[in-house]
Amino acid sequence: GSDTNAKKYVMSDFTVDVQQMVGSFAISAATEGDLLLKPSVEGNSQRISFSLSNTISVRALEAVITLPEGAQVVMNEKGSVKIDRGSRVPTNLKFSSSVIDNKVKVVLSGLTADVLQGTEGEVFAFYVSGTEALAENSEVTVSNVILSDNAASSFDVYESHSLNLINMDKVYLAPAQEILSNINTALEDALTTISEECADVKDSTSVQEAVDSVNTMITELTNAITAAYEDETLASDYDNIVAPQEEIMAAIAALIETAKQAQADYETEQALNAAYAQATQMVDSLNKILTDSVAVIAQTCPDVKESEEVLTAKAAIETQIAALSEAIEAAKADGSLTAELEKVLAPKDEIAAA
């Protein structure tokens, strides 16, 4: 039977351009991941590798590589693009290149029938450096890739590839340096506070040891950032490298508290010493009064100076003075003398009267 529900659609004539899939082009940095440039370092450049996976014999190829603003290809001593020849490229195939604005055109060709060896791997590489104009993040792109076979047939590789380019100075080094700047500012502010509020102890051992400890931590962080920037691990391990900043800031806050506590302890000690000096001066005064009194008795009452009554009275006064001295020493030892000075010295009037 027939399908009575079927409908007929008439399509206009059309043409389809069919291209053979002859290969794919890939771009990569020398190290896995993004391409990292350090514009502030004179002579710094990075290698970009261009690889081809091909299904036909390749006798010639060309490609256009577009660099972002602030990136530039490294030239050789002859003024041409410095190109590394891939191991797949026979000696009879030669590279030529041209640079117009930010576009680098690379052509591989030869006069013989030699073709690329194998079907996978690097064909060529060149080097890129950066300037101050390089953005934080940008791309290197490959386009207009054309392959030619032994029959001189040309094939377009329609895939467009790109490689992310990172300005390490702006993305990683500048933030790391800002962290160091903030830490150093915090330390400077802390030292100013200590100088103003803890002047008596700013040069003390405890405070200076705390300052030295913070400076050591800052130096270690600075060295870690510098080393990571130089060996290009700052990007991959940034968070771990700058992680000590929190510990350092906490140490700076602790430094201020250490100085304030040292200042408070110093002031407490000074007040205690002043109270002790006043108390011992009172004891010395009472001893002098007793000595003077004994001398007066010896001069004016020679017949009774050795009497039991006089000696007993003298001994009693000496006992009171000794007890007062012991009370002063005890109050100094437990730190209560400053606050309890009047109470501790209360017996002085009774002793003086005796």
Tab-separated table of C-alpha atoms in Angstrom:
chain	number	residue	atom	x	y	z
A	1	GLY	CA	0.000	0.000	0.000
A	2	SER	CA	0.961	3.649	-0.131
A	3	ASP	CA	1.252	6.235	2.632
A	4	THR	CA	-1.658	8.555	1.989
A	5	ASN	CA	-0.333	11.008	4.624
A	6	ALA	CA	2.991	11.590	2.886
A	7	LYS	CA	3.716	15.070	1.605
A	8	LYS	CA	6.095	16.137	-1.083
A	9	TYR	CA	8.486	19.078	-0.556
A	10	VAL	CA	10.367	20.642	-3.428
A	11	MET	CA	13.810	22.028	-2.583
A	12	SER	CA	15.626	24.642	-4.580
A	13	ASP	CA	18.942	23.770	-6.121
A	14	PHE	CA	21.922	24.462	-3.851
A	15	THR	CA	25.655	23.910	-3.842
A	16	VAL	CA	27.679	22.527	-0.943
A	17	ASP	CA	31.391	23.139	-0.706
A	18	VAL	CA	32.865	19.913	0.616
A	19	GLN	CA	36.435	19.953	1.880
A	20	GLN	CA	38.450	16.925	2.799
A	21	MET	CA	39.432	16.726	6.478
A	22	VAL	CA	43.188	16.748	6.070
A	23	GLY	CA	44.376	17.552	9.563
A	24	SER	CA	44.248	19.774	12.618
A	25	PHE	CA	46.626	22.396	13.924
A	26	ALA	CA	47.480	22.869	17.623
A	27	ILE	CA	49.234	25.625	19.560
A	28	SER	CA	50.786	25.204	22.987
A	29	ALA	CA	53.150	26.837	25.471
A	30	ALA	CA	56.488	25.318	26.413
A	31	THR	CA	55.021	24.417	29.800
A	32	GLU	CA	51.594	22.912	30.253
A	33	GLY	CA	48.799	25.470	30.428
A	34	ASP	CA	48.836	29.177	29.687
A	35	LEU	CA	51.691	31.160	28.192
A	36	LEU	CA	53.272	33.274	30.927
A	37	LEU	CA	55.144	36.478	30.035
A	38	LYS	CA	57.146	38.819	32.256
A	39	PRO	CA	57.368	42.160	30.399
A	40	SER	CA	59.390	43.834	33.144
A	41	VAL	CA	62.248	41.336	32.733
A	42	GLU	CA	64.529	42.356	29.899
A	43	GLY	CA	64.988	39.570	27.382
A	44	ASN	CA	62.196	37.434	28.793
A	45	SER	CA	60.405	35.407	26.131
A	46	GLN	CA	58.409	32.223	25.912
A	47	ARG	CA	58.377	29.489	23.304
A	48	ILE	CA	55.128	28.751	21.445
A	49	SER	CA	54.903	25.370	19.739
A	50	PHE	CA	52.815	24.666	16.635
A	51	SER	CA	51.927	21.050	15.985
A	52	LEU	CA	50.107	19.351	13.149
A	53	SER	CA	48.080	16.180	12.987
A	54	ASN	CA	47.723	15.382	9.292
A	55	THR	CA	45.969	12.689	7.254
A	56	ILE	CA	47.683	13.580	3.977
A	57	SER	CA	51.286	13.972	2.971
A	58	VAL	CA	52.240	17.579	3.606
A	59	ARG	CA	54.756	19.152	1.270
A	60	ALA	CA	54.032	22.763	2.237
A	61	LEU	CA	51.978	24.746	4.684
A	62	GLU	CA	51.271	28.272	5.783
A	63	ALA	CA	49.602	29.769	8.854
A	64	VAL	CA	48.844	33.203	10.256
A	65	ILE	CA	49.432	33.737	13.971
A	66	THR	CA	47.840	36.827	15.512
A	67	LEU	CA	49.479	38.264	18.599
A	68	PRO	CA	47.641	40.505	21.084
A	69	GLU	CA	48.620	44.126	21.657
A	70	GLY	CA	51.733	44.313	23.791
A	71	ALA	CA	53.104	40.978	22.556
A	72	GLN	CA	55.816	40.727	19.920
A	73	VAL	CA	57.595	37.914	18.148
A	74	VAL	CA	61.326	37.499	18.784
A	75	MET	CA	63.520	38.106	15.739
A	76	ASN	CA	66.890	36.549	14.934
A	77	GLU	CA	70.108	38.365	14.114
A	78	LYS	CA	69.104	38.514	10.420
A	79	GLY	CA	65.892	40.351	11.211
A	80	SER	CA	63.631	37.390	10.519
A	81	VAL	CA	61.359	35.561	12.907
A	82	LYS	CA	63.398	33.245	15.127
A	83	ILE	CA	61.907	29.846	14.218
A	84	ASP	CA	62.735	26.470	15.725
A	85	ARG	CA	62.469	23.695	13.137
A	86	GLY	CA	60.417	20.694	14.286
A	87	SER	CA	61.916	17.222	14.088
A	88	ARG	CA	59.309	16.283	11.455
A	89	VAL	CA	60.619	18.826	8.942
A	90	PRO	CA	63.113	17.552	6.321
A	91	THR	CA	66.163	19.656	5.595
A	92	ASN	CA	64.983	20.459	2.048
A	93	LEU	CA	61.867	22.211	3.345
A	94	LYS	CA	62.538	25.812	4.283
A	95	PHE	CA	60.729	28.314	6.480
A	96	SER	CA	59.990	31.919	5.567
A	97	SER	CA	58.095	34.475	7.576
A	98	SER	CA	56.710	37.977	7.580
A	99	VAL	CA	55.362	40.265	10.297
A	100	ILE	CA	52.738	42.889	9.576
A	101	ASP	CA	51.437	44.737	12.604
A	102	ASN	CA	50.518	41.984	15.070
A	103	LYS	CA	50.181	39.185	12.503
A	104	VAL	CA	52.964	36.682	11.891
A	105	LYS	CA	52.757	34.649	8.694
A	106	VAL	CA	54.857	31.476	8.575
A	107	VAL	CA	55.336	29.527	5.350
A	108	LEU	CA	57.004	26.138	4.942
A	109	SER	CA	57.861	25.029	1.390
A	110	GLY	CA	60.532	23.417	-0.757
A	111	LEU	CA	61.609	22.666	-4.295
A	112	THR	CA	61.808	18.924	-3.780
A	113	ALA	CA	59.160	16.272	-3.215
A	114	ASP	CA	60.068	15.946	0.460
A	115	VAL	CA	57.124	15.935	2.870
A	116	LEU	CA	56.681	16.170	6.618
A	117	GLN	CA	57.736	13.019	8.388
A	118	GLY	CA	55.000	11.148	10.221
A	119	THR	CA	51.495	12.366	10.940
A	120	GLU	CA	51.782	13.847	14.456
A	121	GLY	CA	53.975	16.343	16.271
A	122	GLU	CA	55.613	19.742	16.263
A	123	VAL	CA	56.300	21.429	12.955
A	124	PHE	CA	57.770	24.702	14.183
A	125	ALA	CA	57.977	27.041	17.153
A	126	PHE	CA	58.808	30.676	17.727
A	127	TYR	CA	59.264	32.973	20.704
A	128	VAL	CA	57.114	35.779	22.054
A	129	SER	CA	57.994	38.589	24.465
A	130	GLY	CA	55.849	41.233	26.115
A	131	THR	CA	55.799	44.990	26.619
A	132	GLU	CA	54.123	47.247	29.192
A	133	ALA	CA	51.092	47.450	26.900
A	134	LEU	CA	50.357	43.753	27.331
A	135	ALA	CA	46.962	43.198	28.950
A	136	GLU	CA	46.463	41.019	31.995
A	137	ASN	CA	44.877	38.284	29.885
A	138	SER	CA	44.906	37.952	26.104
A	139	GLU	CA	45.133	35.348	23.353
A	140	VAL	CA	47.474	34.194	20.627
A	141	THR	CA	45.384	32.788	17.760
A	142	VAL	CA	46.149	30.682	14.702
A	143	SER	CA	44.119	31.010	11.521
A	144	ASN	CA	44.314	30.699	7.730
A	145	VAL	CA	46.136	27.375	7.911
A	146	ILE	CA	46.647	25.879	4.440
A	147	LEU	CA	48.272	22.531	3.667
A	148	SER	CA	49.597	21.358	0.283
A	149	ASP	CA	50.294	17.806	-0.791
A	150	ASN	CA	52.629	16.322	-3.389
A	151	ALA	CA	50.068	16.920	-6.110
A	152	ALA	CA	50.185	20.639	-5.294
A	153	SER	CA	46.591	20.463	-4.085
A	154	SER	CA	45.783	22.934	-1.329
A	155	PHE	CA	43.512	22.261	1.627
A	156	ASP	CA	42.214	24.672	4.218
A	157	VAL	CA	42.314	23.681	7.873
A	158	TYR	CA	39.222	25.412	9.139
A	159	GLU	CA	39.817	24.956	12.848
A	160	SER	CA	40.918	28.064	14.696
A	161	HIS	CA	43.106	27.572	17.737
A	162	SER	CA	44.173	29.950	20.478
A	163	LEU	CA	46.513	30.040	23.448
A	164	ASN	CA	45.797	32.076	26.561
A	165	LEU	CA	48.562	34.568	27.340
A	166	ILE	CA	48.988	35.898	30.879
A	167	ASN	CA	50.954	38.987	31.895
A	168	MET	CA	52.585	37.706	35.073
A	169	ASP	CA	53.632	41.202	36.106
A	170	LYS	CA	50.054	42.434	36.217
A	171	VAL	CA	48.174	39.294	37.203
A	172	TYR	CA	50.493	37.840	39.842
A	173	LEU	CA	53.557	39.955	40.626
A	174	ALA	CA	51.723	43.268	41.142
A	175	PRO	CA	49.162	41.808	43.600
A	176	ALA	CA	51.943	40.000	45.464
A	177	GLN	CA	53.951	43.222	45.705
A	178	GLU	CA	50.845	45.025	46.948
A	179	ILE	CA	50.526	42.421	49.697
A	180	LEU	CA	54.139	43.067	50.703
A	181	SER	CA	53.529	46.820	50.611
A	182	ASN	CA	50.479	46.496	52.849
A	183	ILE	CA	52.418	44.324	55.281
A	184	ASN	CA	55.324	46.781	55.439
A	185	THR	CA	52.906	49.684	55.938
A	186	ALA	CA	51.215	47.786	58.760
A	187	LEU	CA	54.594	47.184	60.392
A	188	GLU	CA	55.586	50.846	60.032
A	189	ASP	CA	52.279	51.912	61.602
A	190	ALA	CA	52.808	49.409	64.415
A	191	LEU	CA	56.313	50.747	65.127
A	192	THR	CA	54.945	54.303	65.178
A	193	THR	CA	52.276	53.272	67.674
A	194	ILE	CA	54.861	51.541	69.822
A	195	SER	CA	57.176	54.562	69.683
A	196	GLU	CA	54.376	56.891	70.766
A	197	GLU	CA	52.548	54.737	73.288
A	198	CYS	CA	55.272	52.432	74.541
A	199	ALA	CA	58.322	54.690	74.481
A	200	ASP	CA	59.849	53.202	77.647
A	201	VAL	CA	60.000	49.658	76.246
A	202	LYS	CA	60.313	50.124	72.476
A	203	ASP	CA	63.950	49.034	72.640
A	204	SER	CA	63.378	46.257	75.160
A	205	THR	CA	64.429	42.691	74.417
A	206	SER	CA	60.876	41.350	74.204
A	207	VAL	CA	59.736	44.029	71.771
A	208	GLN	CA	62.850	43.836	69.598
A	209	GLU	CA	62.617	40.045	69.420
A	210	ALA	CA	59.009	40.384	68.241
A	211	VAL	CA	60.047	42.987	65.626
A	212	ASP	CA	62.891	40.760	64.414
A	213	SER	CA	60.498	37.820	64.118
A	214	VAL	CA	58.090	39.841	61.949
A	215	ASN	CA	60.937	41.124	59.756
A	216	THR	CA	62.160	37.558	59.266
A	217	MET	CA	58.673	36.472	58.169
A	218	ILE	CA	58.459	39.402	55.730
A	219	THR	CA	61.879	38.560	54.280
A	220	GLU	CA	60.891	34.922	53.833
A	221	LEU	CA	57.667	35.900	52.043
A	222	THR	CA	59.531	38.381	49.832
A	223	ASN	CA	62.102	35.752	48.889
A	224	ALA	CA	59.384	33.185	48.183
A	225	ILE	CA	57.551	35.573	45.854
A	226	THR	CA	60.765	36.521	44.064
A	227	ALA	CA	61.830	32.897	43.609
A	228	ALA	CA	58.369	31.846	42.372
A	229	TYR	CA	58.295	34.737	39.912
A	230	GLU	CA	61.710	33.788	38.576
A	231	ASP	CA	60.945	30.083	38.183
A	232	GLU	CA	57.406	30.860	36.957
A	233	THR	CA	55.586	28.924	39.688
A	234	LEU	CA	53.992	32.094	41.028
A	235	ALA	CA	51.011	31.589	38.734
A	236	SER	CA	50.361	27.943	39.540
A	237	ASP	CA	50.991	28.214	43.291
A	238	TYR	CA	50.014	31.822	43.981
A	239	ASP	CA	47.590	31.216	46.863
A	240	ASN	CA	50.023	28.998	48.767
A	241	ILE	CA	52.937	31.360	48.226
A	242	VAL	CA	51.147	34.455	49.581
A	243	ALA	CA	49.282	32.520	52.302
A	244	PRO	CA	51.736	33.613	55.084
A	245	GLN	CA	50.387	37.185	54.790
A	246	GLU	CA	47.649	36.408	57.329
A	247	GLU	CA	50.146	34.982	59.800
A	248	ILE	CA	52.387	38.025	59.361
A	249	MET	CA	49.535	40.491	59.887
A	250	ALA	CA	48.540	38.569	63.017
A	251	ALA	CA	52.150	38.729	64.215
A	252	ILE	CA	52.177	42.512	63.690
A	253	ALA	CA	48.982	42.851	65.748
A	254	ALA	CA	50.545	40.643	68.422
A	255	LEU	CA	53.673	42.827	68.329
A	256	ILE	CA	51.605	45.875	69.332
A	257	GLU	CA	49.975	43.934	72.166
A	258	THR	CA	53.382	42.677	73.317
A	259	ALA	CA	54.698	46.243	73.437
A	260	LYS	CA	51.617	47.547	75.263
A	261	GLN	CA	51.851	44.764	77.822
A	262	ALA	CA	55.565	45.433	78.250
A	263	GLN	CA	54.810	49.151	78.754
A	264	ALA	CA	52.108	48.328	81.305
A	265	ASP	CA	54.486	45.981	83.132
A	266	TYR	CA	57.164	48.652	83.084
A	267	GLU	CA	54.836	51.283	84.530
A	268	THR	CA	53.650	48.837	87.172
A	269	GLU	CA	57.238	48.057	88.098
A	270	GLN	CA	58.141	51.740	88.262
A	271	ALA	CA	55.176	52.475	90.520
A	272	LEU	CA	56.076	49.518	92.718
A	273	ASN	CA	59.693	50.667	92.948
A	274	ALA	CA	58.546	54.184	93.871
A	275	ALA	CA	56.262	52.818	96.594
A	276	TYR	CA	59.052	50.579	97.844
A	277	ALA	CA	61.482	53.504	97.952
A	278	GLN	CA	58.962	55.535	99.939
A	279	ALA	CA	58.345	52.649	102.334
A	280	THR	CA	62.027	51.869	102.916
A	281	GLN	CA	62.668	55.571	103.415
A	282	MET	CA	60.038	55.488	106.166
A	283	VAL	CA	61.753	52.482	107.785
A	284	ASP	CA	65.088	54.294	107.611
A	285	SER	CA	63.434	57.313	109.181
A	286	LEU	CA	62.021	55.234	112.042
A	287	ASN	CA	65.408	53.562	112.619
A	288	LYS	CA	67.015	56.996	112.753
A	289	ILE	CA	64.424	58.222	115.235
A	290	LEU	CA	65.112	55.165	117.385
A	291	THR	CA	68.891	55.633	117.147
A	292	ASP	CA	68.592	59.318	117.979
A	293	SER	CA	66.301	58.551	120.887
A	294	VAL	CA	68.714	55.977	122.306
A	295	ALA	CA	71.547	58.515	121.985
A	296	VAL	CA	69.522	61.150	123.838
A	297	ILE	CA	68.742	58.670	126.610
A	298	ALA	CA	72.398	57.726	126.879
A	299	GLN	CA	73.370	61.386	127.140
A	300	THR	CA	70.626	62.654	129.367
A	301	CYS	CA	69.814	59.547	131.413
A	302	PRO	CA	73.053	57.608	131.659
A	303	ASP	CA	72.022	55.892	134.872
A	304	VAL	CA	69.026	54.124	133.300
A	305	LYS	CA	70.079	53.626	129.711
A	306	GLU	CA	70.768	49.958	130.386
A	307	SER	CA	67.774	49.466	132.589
A	308	GLU	CA	65.372	46.648	131.886
A	309	GLU	CA	62.568	49.081	131.204
A	310	VAL	CA	64.557	51.034	128.581
A	311	LEU	CA	65.972	47.931	126.927
A	312	THR	CA	62.535	46.296	126.818
A	313	ALA	CA	61.017	49.404	125.219
A	314	LYS	CA	63.852	49.560	122.683
A	315	ALA	CA	63.463	45.897	121.812
A	316	ALA	CA	59.732	46.339	121.339
A	317	ILE	CA	60.285	49.229	118.947
A	318	GLU	CA	62.908	47.259	117.005
A	319	THR	CA	60.445	44.387	116.727
A	320	GLN	CA	57.777	46.745	115.361
A	321	ILE	CA	60.199	48.209	112.814
A	322	ALA	CA	61.291	44.702	111.759
A	323	ALA	CA	57.660	43.673	111.378
A	324	LEU	CA	57.013	46.760	109.272
A	325	SER	CA	60.028	45.940	107.089
A	326	GLU	CA	58.808	42.365	106.618
A	327	ALA	CA	55.345	43.632	105.680
A	328	ILE	CA	56.893	45.996	103.113
A	329	GLU	CA	58.997	43.223	101.569
A	330	ALA	CA	56.007	40.882	101.421
A	331	ALA	CA	53.829	43.540	99.779
A	332	LYS	CA	56.540	44.264	97.246
A	333	ALA	CA	56.938	40.568	96.449
A	334	ASP	CA	53.248	40.057	95.737
A	335	GLY	CA	52.898	43.395	93.932
A	336	SER	CA	50.328	44.867	96.327
A	337	LEU	CA	52.599	47.512	97.801
A	338	THR	CA	51.627	50.214	95.308
A	339	ALA	CA	47.936	49.955	96.004
A	340	GLU	CA	48.279	49.093	99.714
A	341	LEU	CA	51.132	51.461	100.617
A	342	GLU	CA	49.128	53.531	103.095
A	343	LYS	CA	47.775	50.426	104.804
A	344	VAL	CA	51.214	48.779	104.964
A	345	LEU	CA	52.766	51.917	106.496
A	346	ALA	CA	49.914	52.445	108.932
A	347	PRO	CA	51.994	51.299	111.992
A	348	LYS	CA	54.549	54.069	111.378
A	349	ASP	CA	52.776	56.624	113.588
A	350	GLU	CA	52.515	54.173	116.475
A	351	ILE	CA	56.180	53.240	116.104
A	352	ALA	CA	57.247	56.880	115.909
A	353	ALA	CA	55.182	57.681	119.008
A	354	ALA	CA	56.708	54.757	120.881
